[in-house]
Structures are given as structure tokens and as C-alpha cells.
mmCIF file of C-alpha atoms and ligand atoms in Angstrom:
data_model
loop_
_atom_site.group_PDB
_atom_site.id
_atom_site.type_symbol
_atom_site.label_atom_id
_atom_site.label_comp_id
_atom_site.label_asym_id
_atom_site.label_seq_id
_atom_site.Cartn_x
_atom_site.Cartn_y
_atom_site.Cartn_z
ATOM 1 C CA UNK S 1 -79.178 12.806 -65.933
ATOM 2 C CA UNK S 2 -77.064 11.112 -68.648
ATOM 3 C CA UNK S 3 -78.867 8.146 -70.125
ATOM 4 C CA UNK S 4 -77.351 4.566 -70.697
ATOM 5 C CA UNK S 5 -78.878 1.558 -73.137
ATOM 6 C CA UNK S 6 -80.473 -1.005 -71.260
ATOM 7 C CA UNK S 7 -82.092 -3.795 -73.512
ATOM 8 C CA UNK S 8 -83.832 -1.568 -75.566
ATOM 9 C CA UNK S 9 -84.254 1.292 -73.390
ATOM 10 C CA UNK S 10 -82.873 4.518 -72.458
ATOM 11 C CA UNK S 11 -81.991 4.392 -68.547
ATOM 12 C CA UNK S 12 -80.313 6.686 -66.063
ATOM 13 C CA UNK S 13 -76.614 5.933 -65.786
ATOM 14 C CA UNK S 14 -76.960 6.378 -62.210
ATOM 15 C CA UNK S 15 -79.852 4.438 -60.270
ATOM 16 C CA UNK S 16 -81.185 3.203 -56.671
ATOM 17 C CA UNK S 17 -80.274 0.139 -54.563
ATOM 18 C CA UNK S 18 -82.333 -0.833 -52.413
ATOM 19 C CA UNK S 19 -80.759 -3.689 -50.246
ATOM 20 C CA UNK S 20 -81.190 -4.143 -46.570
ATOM 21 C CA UNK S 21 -83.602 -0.833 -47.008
ATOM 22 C CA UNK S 22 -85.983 -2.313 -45.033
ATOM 23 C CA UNK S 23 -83.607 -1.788 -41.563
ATOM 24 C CA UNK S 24 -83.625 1.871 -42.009
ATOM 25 C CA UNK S 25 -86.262 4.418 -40.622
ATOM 26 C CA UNK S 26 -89.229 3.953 -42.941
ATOM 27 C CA UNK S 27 -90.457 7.294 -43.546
ATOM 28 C CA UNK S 28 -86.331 8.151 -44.276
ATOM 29 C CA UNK S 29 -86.423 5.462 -46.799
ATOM 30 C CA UNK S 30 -89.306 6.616 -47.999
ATOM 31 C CA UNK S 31 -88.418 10.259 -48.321
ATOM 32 C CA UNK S 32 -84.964 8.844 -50.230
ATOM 33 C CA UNK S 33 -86.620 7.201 -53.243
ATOM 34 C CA UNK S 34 -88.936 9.674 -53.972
ATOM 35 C CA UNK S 35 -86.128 12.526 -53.296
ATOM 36 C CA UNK S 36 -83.992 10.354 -55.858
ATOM 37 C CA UNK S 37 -86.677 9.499 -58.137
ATOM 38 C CA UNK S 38 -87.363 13.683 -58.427
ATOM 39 C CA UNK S 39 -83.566 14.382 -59.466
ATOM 40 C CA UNK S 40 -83.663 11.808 -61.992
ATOM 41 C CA UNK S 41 -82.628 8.346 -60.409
ATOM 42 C CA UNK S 42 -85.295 6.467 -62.061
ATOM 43 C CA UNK S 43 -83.600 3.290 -62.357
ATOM 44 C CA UNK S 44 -84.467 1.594 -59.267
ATOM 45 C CA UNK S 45 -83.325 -1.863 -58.134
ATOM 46 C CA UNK S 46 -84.534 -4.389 -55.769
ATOM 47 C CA UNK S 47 -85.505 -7.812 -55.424
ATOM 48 C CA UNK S 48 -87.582 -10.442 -53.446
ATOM 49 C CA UNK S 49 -85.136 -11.417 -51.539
ATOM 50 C CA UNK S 50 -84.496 -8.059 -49.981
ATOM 51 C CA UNK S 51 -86.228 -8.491 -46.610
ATOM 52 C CA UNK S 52 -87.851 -11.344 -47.726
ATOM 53 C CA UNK S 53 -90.136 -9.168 -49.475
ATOM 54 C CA UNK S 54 -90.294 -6.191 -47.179
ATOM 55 C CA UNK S 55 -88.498 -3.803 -49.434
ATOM 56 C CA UNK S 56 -90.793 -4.628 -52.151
ATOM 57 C CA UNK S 57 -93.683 -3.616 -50.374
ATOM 58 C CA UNK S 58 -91.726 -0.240 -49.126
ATOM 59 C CA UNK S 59 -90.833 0.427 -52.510
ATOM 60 C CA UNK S 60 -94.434 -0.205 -53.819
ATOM 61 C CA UNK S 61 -95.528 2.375 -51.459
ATOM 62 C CA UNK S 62 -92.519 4.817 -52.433
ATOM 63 C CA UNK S 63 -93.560 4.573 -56.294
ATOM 64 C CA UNK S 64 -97.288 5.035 -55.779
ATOM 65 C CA UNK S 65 -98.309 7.140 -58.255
ATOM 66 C CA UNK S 66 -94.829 7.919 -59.787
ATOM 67 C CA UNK S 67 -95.150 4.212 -61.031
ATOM 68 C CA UNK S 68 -94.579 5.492 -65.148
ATOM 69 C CA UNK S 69 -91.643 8.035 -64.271
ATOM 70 C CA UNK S 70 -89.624 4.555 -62.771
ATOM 71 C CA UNK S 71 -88.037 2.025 -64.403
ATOM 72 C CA UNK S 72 -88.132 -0.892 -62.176
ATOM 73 C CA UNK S 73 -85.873 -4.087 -61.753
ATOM 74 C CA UNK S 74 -86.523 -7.038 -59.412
ATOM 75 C CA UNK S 75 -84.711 -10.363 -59.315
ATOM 76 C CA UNK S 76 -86.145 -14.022 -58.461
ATOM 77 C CA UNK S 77 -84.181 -16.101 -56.164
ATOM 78 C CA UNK S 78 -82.713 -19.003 -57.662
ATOM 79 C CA UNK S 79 -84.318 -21.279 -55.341
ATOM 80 C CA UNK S 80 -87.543 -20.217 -57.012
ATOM 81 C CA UNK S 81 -86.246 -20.202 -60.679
ATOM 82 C CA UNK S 82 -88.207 -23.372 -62.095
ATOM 83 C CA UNK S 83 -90.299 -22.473 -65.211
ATOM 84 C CA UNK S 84 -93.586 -22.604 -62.753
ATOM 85 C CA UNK S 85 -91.293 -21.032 -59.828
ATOM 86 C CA UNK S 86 -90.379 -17.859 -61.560
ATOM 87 C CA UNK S 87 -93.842 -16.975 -62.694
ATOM 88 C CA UNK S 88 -95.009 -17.499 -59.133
ATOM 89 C CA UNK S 89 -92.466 -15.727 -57.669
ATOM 90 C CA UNK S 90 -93.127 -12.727 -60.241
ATOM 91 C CA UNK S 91 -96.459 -12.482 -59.689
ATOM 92 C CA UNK S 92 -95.907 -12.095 -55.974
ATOM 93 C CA UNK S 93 -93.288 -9.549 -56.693
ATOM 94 C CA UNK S 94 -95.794 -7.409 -58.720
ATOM 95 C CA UNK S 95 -98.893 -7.273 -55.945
ATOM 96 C CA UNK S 96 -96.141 -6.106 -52.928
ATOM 97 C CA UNK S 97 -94.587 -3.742 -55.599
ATOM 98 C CA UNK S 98 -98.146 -2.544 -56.187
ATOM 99 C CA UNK S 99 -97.325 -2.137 -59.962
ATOM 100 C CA UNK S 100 -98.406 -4.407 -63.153
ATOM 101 C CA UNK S 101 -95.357 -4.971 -65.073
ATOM 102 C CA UNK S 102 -92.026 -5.081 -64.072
ATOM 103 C CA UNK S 103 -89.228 -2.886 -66.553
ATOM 104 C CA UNK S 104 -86.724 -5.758 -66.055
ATOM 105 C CA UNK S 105 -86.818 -9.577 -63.988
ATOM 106 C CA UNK S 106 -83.433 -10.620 -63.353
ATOM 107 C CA UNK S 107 -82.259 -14.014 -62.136
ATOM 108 C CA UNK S 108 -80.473 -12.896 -58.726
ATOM 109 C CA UNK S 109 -77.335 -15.427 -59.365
ATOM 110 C CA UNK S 110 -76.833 -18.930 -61.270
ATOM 111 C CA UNK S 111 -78.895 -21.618 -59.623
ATOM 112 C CA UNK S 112 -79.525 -25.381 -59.822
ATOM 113 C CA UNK S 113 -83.110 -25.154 -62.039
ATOM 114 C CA UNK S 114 -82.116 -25.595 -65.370
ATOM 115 C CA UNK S 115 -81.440 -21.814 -67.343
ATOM 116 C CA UNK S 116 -83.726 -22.567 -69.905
ATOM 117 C CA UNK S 117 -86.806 -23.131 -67.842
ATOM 118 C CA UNK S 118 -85.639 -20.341 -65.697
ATOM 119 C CA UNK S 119 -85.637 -18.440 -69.655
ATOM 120 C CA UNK S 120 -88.927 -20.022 -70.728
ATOM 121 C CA UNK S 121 -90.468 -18.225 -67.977
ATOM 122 C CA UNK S 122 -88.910 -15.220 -68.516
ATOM 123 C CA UNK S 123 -90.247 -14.988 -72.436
ATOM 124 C CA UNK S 124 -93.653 -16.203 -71.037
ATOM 125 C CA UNK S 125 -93.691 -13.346 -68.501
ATOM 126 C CA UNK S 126 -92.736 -11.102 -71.424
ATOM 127 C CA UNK S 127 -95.292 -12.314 -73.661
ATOM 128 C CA UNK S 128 -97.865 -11.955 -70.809
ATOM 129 C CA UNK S 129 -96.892 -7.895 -70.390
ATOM 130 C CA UNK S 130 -95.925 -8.828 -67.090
ATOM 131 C CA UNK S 131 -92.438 -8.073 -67.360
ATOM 132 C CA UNK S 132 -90.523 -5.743 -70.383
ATOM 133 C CA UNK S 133 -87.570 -7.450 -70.594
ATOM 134 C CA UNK S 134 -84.806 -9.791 -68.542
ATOM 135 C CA UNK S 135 -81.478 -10.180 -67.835
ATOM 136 C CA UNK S 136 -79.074 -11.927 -65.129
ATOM 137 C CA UNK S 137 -76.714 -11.388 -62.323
ATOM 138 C CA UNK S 138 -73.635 -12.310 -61.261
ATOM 139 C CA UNK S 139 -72.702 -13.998 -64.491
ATOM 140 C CA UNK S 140 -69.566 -14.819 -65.628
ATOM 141 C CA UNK S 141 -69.114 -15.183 -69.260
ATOM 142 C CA UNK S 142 -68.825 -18.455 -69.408
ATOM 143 C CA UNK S 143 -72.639 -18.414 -67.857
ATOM 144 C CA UNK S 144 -73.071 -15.829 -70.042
ATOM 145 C CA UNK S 145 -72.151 -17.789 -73.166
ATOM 146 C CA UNK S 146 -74.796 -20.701 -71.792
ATOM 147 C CA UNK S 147 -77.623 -17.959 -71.710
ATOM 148 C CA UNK S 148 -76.598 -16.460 -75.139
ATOM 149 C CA UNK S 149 -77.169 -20.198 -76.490
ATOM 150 C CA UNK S 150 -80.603 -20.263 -74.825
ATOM 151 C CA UNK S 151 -81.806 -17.644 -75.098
ATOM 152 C CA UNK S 152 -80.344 -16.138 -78.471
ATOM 153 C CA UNK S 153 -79.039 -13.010 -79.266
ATOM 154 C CA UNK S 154 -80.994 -9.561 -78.141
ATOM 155 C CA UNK S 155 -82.804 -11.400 -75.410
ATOM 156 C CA UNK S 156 -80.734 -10.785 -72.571
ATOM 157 C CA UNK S 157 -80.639 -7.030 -71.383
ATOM 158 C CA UNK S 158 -78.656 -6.537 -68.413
ATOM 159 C CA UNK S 159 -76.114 -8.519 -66.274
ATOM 160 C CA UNK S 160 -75.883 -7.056 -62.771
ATOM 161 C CA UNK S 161 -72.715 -7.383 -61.335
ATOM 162 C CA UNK S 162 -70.091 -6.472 -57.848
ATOM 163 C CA UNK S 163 -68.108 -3.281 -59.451
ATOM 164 C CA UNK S 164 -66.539 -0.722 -57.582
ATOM 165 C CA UNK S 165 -63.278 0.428 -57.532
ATOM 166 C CA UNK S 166 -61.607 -1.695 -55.532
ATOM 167 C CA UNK S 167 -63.280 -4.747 -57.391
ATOM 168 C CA UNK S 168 -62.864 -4.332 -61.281
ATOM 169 C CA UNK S 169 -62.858 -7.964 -62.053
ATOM 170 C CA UNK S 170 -65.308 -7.807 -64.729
ATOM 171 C CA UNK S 171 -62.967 -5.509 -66.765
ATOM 172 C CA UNK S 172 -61.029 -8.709 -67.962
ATOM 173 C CA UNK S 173 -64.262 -10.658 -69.280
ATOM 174 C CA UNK S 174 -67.636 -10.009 -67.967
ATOM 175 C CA UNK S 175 -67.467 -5.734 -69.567
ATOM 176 C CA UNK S 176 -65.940 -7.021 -73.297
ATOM 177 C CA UNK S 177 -68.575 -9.860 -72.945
ATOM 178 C CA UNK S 178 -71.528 -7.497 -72.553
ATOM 179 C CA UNK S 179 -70.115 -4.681 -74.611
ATOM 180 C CA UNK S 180 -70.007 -7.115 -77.639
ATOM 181 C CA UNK S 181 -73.397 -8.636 -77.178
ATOM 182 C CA UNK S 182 -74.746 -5.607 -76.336
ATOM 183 C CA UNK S 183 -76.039 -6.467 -72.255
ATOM 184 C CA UNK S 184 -76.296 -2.930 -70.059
ATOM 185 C CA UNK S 185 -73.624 -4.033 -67.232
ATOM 186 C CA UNK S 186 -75.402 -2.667 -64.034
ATOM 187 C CA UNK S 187 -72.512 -2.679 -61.094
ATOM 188 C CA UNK S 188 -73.704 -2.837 -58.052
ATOM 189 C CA UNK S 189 -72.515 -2.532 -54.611
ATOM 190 C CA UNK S 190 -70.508 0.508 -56.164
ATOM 191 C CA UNK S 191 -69.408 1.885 -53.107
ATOM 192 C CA UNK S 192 -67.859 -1.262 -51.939
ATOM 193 C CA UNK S 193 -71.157 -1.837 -49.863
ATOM 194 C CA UNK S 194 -69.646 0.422 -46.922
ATOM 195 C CA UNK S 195 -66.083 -0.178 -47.664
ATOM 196 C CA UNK S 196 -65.140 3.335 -49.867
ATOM 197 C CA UNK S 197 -61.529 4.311 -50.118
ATOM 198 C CA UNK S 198 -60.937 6.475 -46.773
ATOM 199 C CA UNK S 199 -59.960 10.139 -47.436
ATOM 200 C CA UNK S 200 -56.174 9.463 -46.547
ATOM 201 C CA UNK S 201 -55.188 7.011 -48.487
ATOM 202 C CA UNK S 202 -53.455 7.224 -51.412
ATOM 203 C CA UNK S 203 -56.533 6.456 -53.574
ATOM 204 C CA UNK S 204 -58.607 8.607 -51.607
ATOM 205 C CA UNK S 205 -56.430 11.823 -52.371
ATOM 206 C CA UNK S 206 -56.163 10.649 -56.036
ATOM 207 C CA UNK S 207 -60.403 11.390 -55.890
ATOM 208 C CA UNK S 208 -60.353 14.116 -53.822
ATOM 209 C CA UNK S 209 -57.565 15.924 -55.970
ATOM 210 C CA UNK S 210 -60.174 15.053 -59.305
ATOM 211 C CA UNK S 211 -62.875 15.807 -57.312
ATOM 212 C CA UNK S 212 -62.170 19.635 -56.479
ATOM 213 C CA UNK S 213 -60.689 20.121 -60.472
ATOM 214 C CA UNK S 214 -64.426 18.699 -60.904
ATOM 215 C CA UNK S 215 -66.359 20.828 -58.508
ATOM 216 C CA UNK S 216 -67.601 17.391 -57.166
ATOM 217 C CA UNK S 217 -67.142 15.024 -54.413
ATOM 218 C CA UNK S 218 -64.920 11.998 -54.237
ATOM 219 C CA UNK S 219 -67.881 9.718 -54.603
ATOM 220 C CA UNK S 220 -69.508 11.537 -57.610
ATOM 221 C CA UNK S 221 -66.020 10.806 -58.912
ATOM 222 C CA UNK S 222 -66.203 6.941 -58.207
ATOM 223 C CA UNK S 223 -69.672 6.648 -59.518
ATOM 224 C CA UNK S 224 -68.740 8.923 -62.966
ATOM 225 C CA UNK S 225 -66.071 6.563 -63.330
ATOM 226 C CA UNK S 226 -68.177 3.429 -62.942
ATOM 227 C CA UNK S 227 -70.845 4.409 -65.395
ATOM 228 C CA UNK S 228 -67.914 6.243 -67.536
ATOM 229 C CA UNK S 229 -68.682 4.314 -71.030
ATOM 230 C CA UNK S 230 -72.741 3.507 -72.609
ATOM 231 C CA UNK S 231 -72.643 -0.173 -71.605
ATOM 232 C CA UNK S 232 -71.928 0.950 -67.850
ATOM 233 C CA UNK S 233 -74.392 2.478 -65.224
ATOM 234 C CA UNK S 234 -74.370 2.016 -61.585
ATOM 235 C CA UNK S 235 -76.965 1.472 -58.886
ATOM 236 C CA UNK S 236 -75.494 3.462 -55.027
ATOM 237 C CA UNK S 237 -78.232 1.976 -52.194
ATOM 238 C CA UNK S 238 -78.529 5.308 -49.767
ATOM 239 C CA UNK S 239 -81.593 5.654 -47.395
ATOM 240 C CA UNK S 240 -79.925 9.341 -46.144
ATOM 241 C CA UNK S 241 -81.377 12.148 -47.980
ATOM 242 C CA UNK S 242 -77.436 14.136 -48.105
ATOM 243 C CA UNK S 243 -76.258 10.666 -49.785
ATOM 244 C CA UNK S 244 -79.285 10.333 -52.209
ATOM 245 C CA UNK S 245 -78.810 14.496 -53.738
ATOM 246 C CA UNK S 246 -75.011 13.802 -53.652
ATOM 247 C CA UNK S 247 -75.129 10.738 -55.930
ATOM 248 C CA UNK S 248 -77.677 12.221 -58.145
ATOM 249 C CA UNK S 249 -75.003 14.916 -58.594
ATOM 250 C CA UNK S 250 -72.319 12.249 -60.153
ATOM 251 C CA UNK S 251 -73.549 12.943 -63.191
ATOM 252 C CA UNK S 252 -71.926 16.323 -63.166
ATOM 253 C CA UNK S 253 -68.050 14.842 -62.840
ATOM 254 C CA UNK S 254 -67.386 14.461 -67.013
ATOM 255 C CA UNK S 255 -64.451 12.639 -66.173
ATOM 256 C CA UNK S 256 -61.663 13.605 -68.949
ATOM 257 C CA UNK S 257 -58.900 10.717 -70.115
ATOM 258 C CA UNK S 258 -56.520 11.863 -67.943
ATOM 259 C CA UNK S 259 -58.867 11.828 -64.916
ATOM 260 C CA UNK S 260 -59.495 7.745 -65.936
ATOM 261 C CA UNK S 261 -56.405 7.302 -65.949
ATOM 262 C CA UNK S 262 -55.303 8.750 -62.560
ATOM 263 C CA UNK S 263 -58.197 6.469 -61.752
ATOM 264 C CA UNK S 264 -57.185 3.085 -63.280
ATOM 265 C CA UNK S 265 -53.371 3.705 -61.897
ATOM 266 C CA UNK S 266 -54.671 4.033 -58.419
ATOM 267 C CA UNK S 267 -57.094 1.334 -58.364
ATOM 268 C CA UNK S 268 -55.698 -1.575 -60.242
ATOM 269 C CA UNK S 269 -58.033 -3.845 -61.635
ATOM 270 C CA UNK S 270 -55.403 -6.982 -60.774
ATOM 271 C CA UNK S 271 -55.334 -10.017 -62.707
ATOM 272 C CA UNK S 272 -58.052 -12.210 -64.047
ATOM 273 C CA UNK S 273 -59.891 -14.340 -61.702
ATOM 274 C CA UNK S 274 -63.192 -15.792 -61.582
ATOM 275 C CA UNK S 275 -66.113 -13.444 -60.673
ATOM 276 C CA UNK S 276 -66.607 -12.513 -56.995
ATOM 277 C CA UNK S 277 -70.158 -11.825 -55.733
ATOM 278 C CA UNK S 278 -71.326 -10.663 -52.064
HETATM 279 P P1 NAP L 301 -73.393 0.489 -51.926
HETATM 280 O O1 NAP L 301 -74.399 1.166 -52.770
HETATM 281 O O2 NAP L 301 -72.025 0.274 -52.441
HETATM 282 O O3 NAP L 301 -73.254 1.221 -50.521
HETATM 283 C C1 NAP L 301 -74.375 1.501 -49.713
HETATM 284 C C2 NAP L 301 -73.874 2.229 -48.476
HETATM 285 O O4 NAP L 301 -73.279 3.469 -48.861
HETATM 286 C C3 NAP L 301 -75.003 2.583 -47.504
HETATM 287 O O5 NAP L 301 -74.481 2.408 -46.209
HETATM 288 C C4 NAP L 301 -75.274 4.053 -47.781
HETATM 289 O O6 NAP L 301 -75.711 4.752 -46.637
HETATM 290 C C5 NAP L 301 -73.892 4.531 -48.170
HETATM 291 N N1 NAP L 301 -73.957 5.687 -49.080
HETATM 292 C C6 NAP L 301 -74.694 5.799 -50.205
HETATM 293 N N2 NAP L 301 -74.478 6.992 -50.785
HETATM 294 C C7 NAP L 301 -73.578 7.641 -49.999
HETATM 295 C C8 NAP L 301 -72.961 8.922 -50.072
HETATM 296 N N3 NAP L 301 -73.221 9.749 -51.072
HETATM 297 N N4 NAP L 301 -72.088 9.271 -49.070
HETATM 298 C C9 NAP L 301 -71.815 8.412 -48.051
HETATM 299 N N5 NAP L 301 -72.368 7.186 -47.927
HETATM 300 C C10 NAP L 301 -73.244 6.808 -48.900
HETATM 301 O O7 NAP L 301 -73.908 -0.956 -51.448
HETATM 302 P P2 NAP L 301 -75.011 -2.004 -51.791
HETATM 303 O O8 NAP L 301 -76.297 -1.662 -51.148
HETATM 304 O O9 NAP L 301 -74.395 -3.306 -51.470
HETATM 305 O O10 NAP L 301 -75.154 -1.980 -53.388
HETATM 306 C C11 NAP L 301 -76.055 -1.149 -54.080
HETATM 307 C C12 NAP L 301 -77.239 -1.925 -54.613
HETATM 308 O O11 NAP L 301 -76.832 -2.932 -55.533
HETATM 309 C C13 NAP L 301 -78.000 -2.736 -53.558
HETATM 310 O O12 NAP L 301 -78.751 -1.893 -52.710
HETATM 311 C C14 NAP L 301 -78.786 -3.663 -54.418
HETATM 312 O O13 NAP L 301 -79.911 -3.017 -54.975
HETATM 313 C C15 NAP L 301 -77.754 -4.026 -55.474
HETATM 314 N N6 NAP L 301 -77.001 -5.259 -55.152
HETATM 315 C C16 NAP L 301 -77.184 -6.350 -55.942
HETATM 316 C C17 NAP L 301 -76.517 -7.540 -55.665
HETATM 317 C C18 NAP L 301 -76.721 -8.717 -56.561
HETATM 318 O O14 NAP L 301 -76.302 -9.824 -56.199
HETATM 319 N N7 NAP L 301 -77.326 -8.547 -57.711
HETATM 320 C C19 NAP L 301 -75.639 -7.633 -54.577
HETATM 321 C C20 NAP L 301 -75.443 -6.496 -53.800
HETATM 322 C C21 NAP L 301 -76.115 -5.318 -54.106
HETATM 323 P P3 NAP L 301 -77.264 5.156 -46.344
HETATM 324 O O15 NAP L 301 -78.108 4.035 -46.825
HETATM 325 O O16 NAP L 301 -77.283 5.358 -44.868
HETATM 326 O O17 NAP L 301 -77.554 6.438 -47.085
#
């Protein structure tokens, strides 16, 4: 599996979501991480607000033992973000993840606690071992610029945001933003969260025609294009084991210039606006 910066690590360009996990058959869930984890998806991604904690615990059990092959991201609530707040709501994250340390601690959106108590916290976690580094999510880059003043440069690792193809918002901004500063841009929701260009339409035959030249699927082809440059990786949520092996496969679509561009022309990024989040 290709590997993509993140802070100061080396991370797999294509990861594991793990949002509303906690509805699906257990032991399939189960099965999915570790299956993904095996063919190198070792970027997994969750957070305490996914089933108010539930998926944390599920996940704690899926990484037992496998904890140092994983590098794992969880994200406070903003609710919870006070200096005090965020160390609590770490600490809780750690015992139903079963692990220590935490690879990255994201706040989940922008909040109401001020961002630099919501940063002190952060650094004091760090300093503590108790998390490696931190970033954000859904940030604009006006947000972006208030955490670079905080927090300084090099502190900030990733900003996780809504890209897929039919959302490419953060192209105009958000992606020049990071790529200057240096911040891994994790898209999630890269499948549109359920909502994938159907096989008919006129984007879907622009995939599937890339897709066969490729020997992959019209989804490897979506992902490879998401995580196409070093400042991009990408973070599919599947619970089926046919959906885990096929994304672990994107890696195998080395999209060419032409194919981007086939790409770009049939899913137009549109014109600036502010940043959506779901
Ligand atoms: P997504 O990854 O775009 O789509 C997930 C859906 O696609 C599931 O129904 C899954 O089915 C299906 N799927 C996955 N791989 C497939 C394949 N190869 N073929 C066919 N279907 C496939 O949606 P998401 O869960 O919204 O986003 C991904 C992750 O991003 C989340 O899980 C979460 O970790 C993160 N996220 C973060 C934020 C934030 O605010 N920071 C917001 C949203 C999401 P099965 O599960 O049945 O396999």
C-alpha cells in the first residue's frame, strides 16, 4: 500500500471509517477491520461520538493485539473541547479503545470552547505520551489560519474533511491551504456516504471505461483519484468483507494525467463556496 505524510508519519493512502459501525453485525465488523488491517489499511478512523462510544469499544476489541501494526485516529466532540474537557474525553477514549496512546486526536468540527484551550490540551496530551500528534476537521482555511496562529507552524497534522467526487470543495482553498503548510488532508465520506455515481450515468461510464484500461473497479478508481497527490489519502467506512478487499485494491489504479483529467471533466469541482460538512 502506497504511503502518504501525515504529521510526521508515513500512513496508508487508503484507510478505515468507522462511522455508524456499531449498527452492523458485530462479528462482520469485526472480521472487516482485521481483514483490512491484514491488506494494509492501517490507518483507521473513528471517534467518540460514533455510537456514543460503542465503536470505540468494537474497535478496541478489533485491534487487540494488532494495536502497533495500526495507526489510530479519534476525534473529541466539540461539546467536550475545554482544556479540562478534552483530556477527559481522551482518556475515556483510550480505556474503550483498549490502547495507551492515540496516533492522532482530532477536534471533530469547530466548536464554541475557545481553540486554544481546545490546543493546550492537545500539546498536554502530547507531552503526556497519550496522544502522537493532532489535527482538526472540517476546517475551512480561514479556521485553519486561526489554528496556524495558535498553535504555530508543524503542530497541526491532519485536517479531515467531506471529499468525494461529487463534493471537491476543498480543491479551491482547504487542499492549497494544507499543501502549503504541510497538513495530511484526510477526505472522508469518499464514497459520498452511500451516494456513489450509479453505473449509467455519464460519470459512472467515465470510471468504468478507466476502470477496465486499469484492471480495477470504478471505486478503486474514485478512491486512486482522491488520494492521487502526497498531501491526499482517504478513509472508505465498509463493514462487508467484498467492500473492505476491494478498497484495499485502489491502490493498484496508478491513475495517469489523462485518466485525472477524464476525471476532473466529469466531476466538476464547481465554484468556491464555503465548506460543507455532513
Ligand atoms: P463512505 O465511506 O463514503 O461510504 C460508506 C458506505 O459505502 C457504506 O455503506 C459501505 O458499505 C459502502 N462501501 C464501502 N466500500 C464499498 C465498496 N467497495 N463497494 C460498495 N459499497 C461500499 O461513508 P462514511 O462512512 O460517511 O465516510 C467514511 C468515514 O469517514 C466514516 O466512517 C468516518 O470514519 C469518517 N467521517 C468523518 C466525518 C467528520 O466529520 N470528520 C464525517 C463523516 C465521515 P458496508 O459498510 O456495508 O461495507
Amino acid at each position: 500500500m502506497r504511503q502518504h505524510k501525515f504529521g510526521k508519519a508515513e500512513v496508508p493512502a487508503i484507510g478505515q471509517g468507522t462511522w455508524n459501525m456499531e449498527r452492523d453485525g458485530r462479528a462482520e465488523a469485526l472480521g472487516a477491520i482485521r481483514r483490512g488491517i491484514d491488506l494494509g489499511m492501517t490507518h483507521i478512523d473513528t471517534a467518540e461520538m460514533y455510537g456514543s462510544g460503542r465503536v470505540e469499544e468494537l474497535l478496541g476489541e478489533a485491534i487487540a493485539g494488532r494495536r502497533d501494526r495500526v495507526f489510530l485516529v479519534s476525534k473529541v466532540l466539540p461539546g467536550n473541547a475545554s482544556r479540562k474537557g478534552t483530556i477527559a474525553a481522551c482518556e475515556r477514549s483510550l480505556k474503550r479503545l483498549r490502547t495507551d496512546r492515540l496516533d492522532c486526536y482530532l477536534l471533530h468540527w469547530p466548536g464554541s470552547h475557545p481553540l486554544a484551550d481546545t490546543i493546550a490540551a492537545f500539546e498536554q496530551l502530547k507531552a503526556e505520551g497519550k496522544i502522537l500528534a493532532w489535527g482538526v476537521s472540517n476546517f475551512d482555511s480561514g479556521e485553519l489560519d486561526a489554528a496556524l496562529r495558535i498553535a504555530g507552524r508543524g503542530r497541526i497534522a491532519c485536517n479531515q474533511v467531506l471529499y468525494h467526487l461529487g463534493e471537491r470543495s476543498i480543491e479551491h482553498a482547504v487542499l492549497p491551504w494544507c499543501e502549503r503548510e504541510g497538513v495530511a488532508v484526510v477526505a472522508y465520506s469518499p464514497y459520498g456516504s452511500g451516494n456513489f455515481p450509479a453505473a449509467g450515468s455519464a460519470g459512472g461510464k467515465t470510471l468504468a471505461c478507466i476502470a477496465a484500461a486499469h484492471k480495477a473497479t470504478a471505486r478503486q478508481v474514485a478512491l486512486a483519484f482522491l488520494a492521487r497527490k502526497p498531501s491526499l489519502l482517504a478513509i472508505p467506512k465498509a463493514s462487508a468483507m467484498a467492500h473492505v478487499e476491494e478498497n484495499a485494491g485502489a491502490d493498484k489504479a496508478a491513475l495517469t494525467e489523462a485518466d485525472i483529467a477524464a476525471i476532473d471533466a466529469a466531476f466538476p469541482r464547481g465554484g468556491r463556496r464555503p465548506l460543507p460538512m455532513i
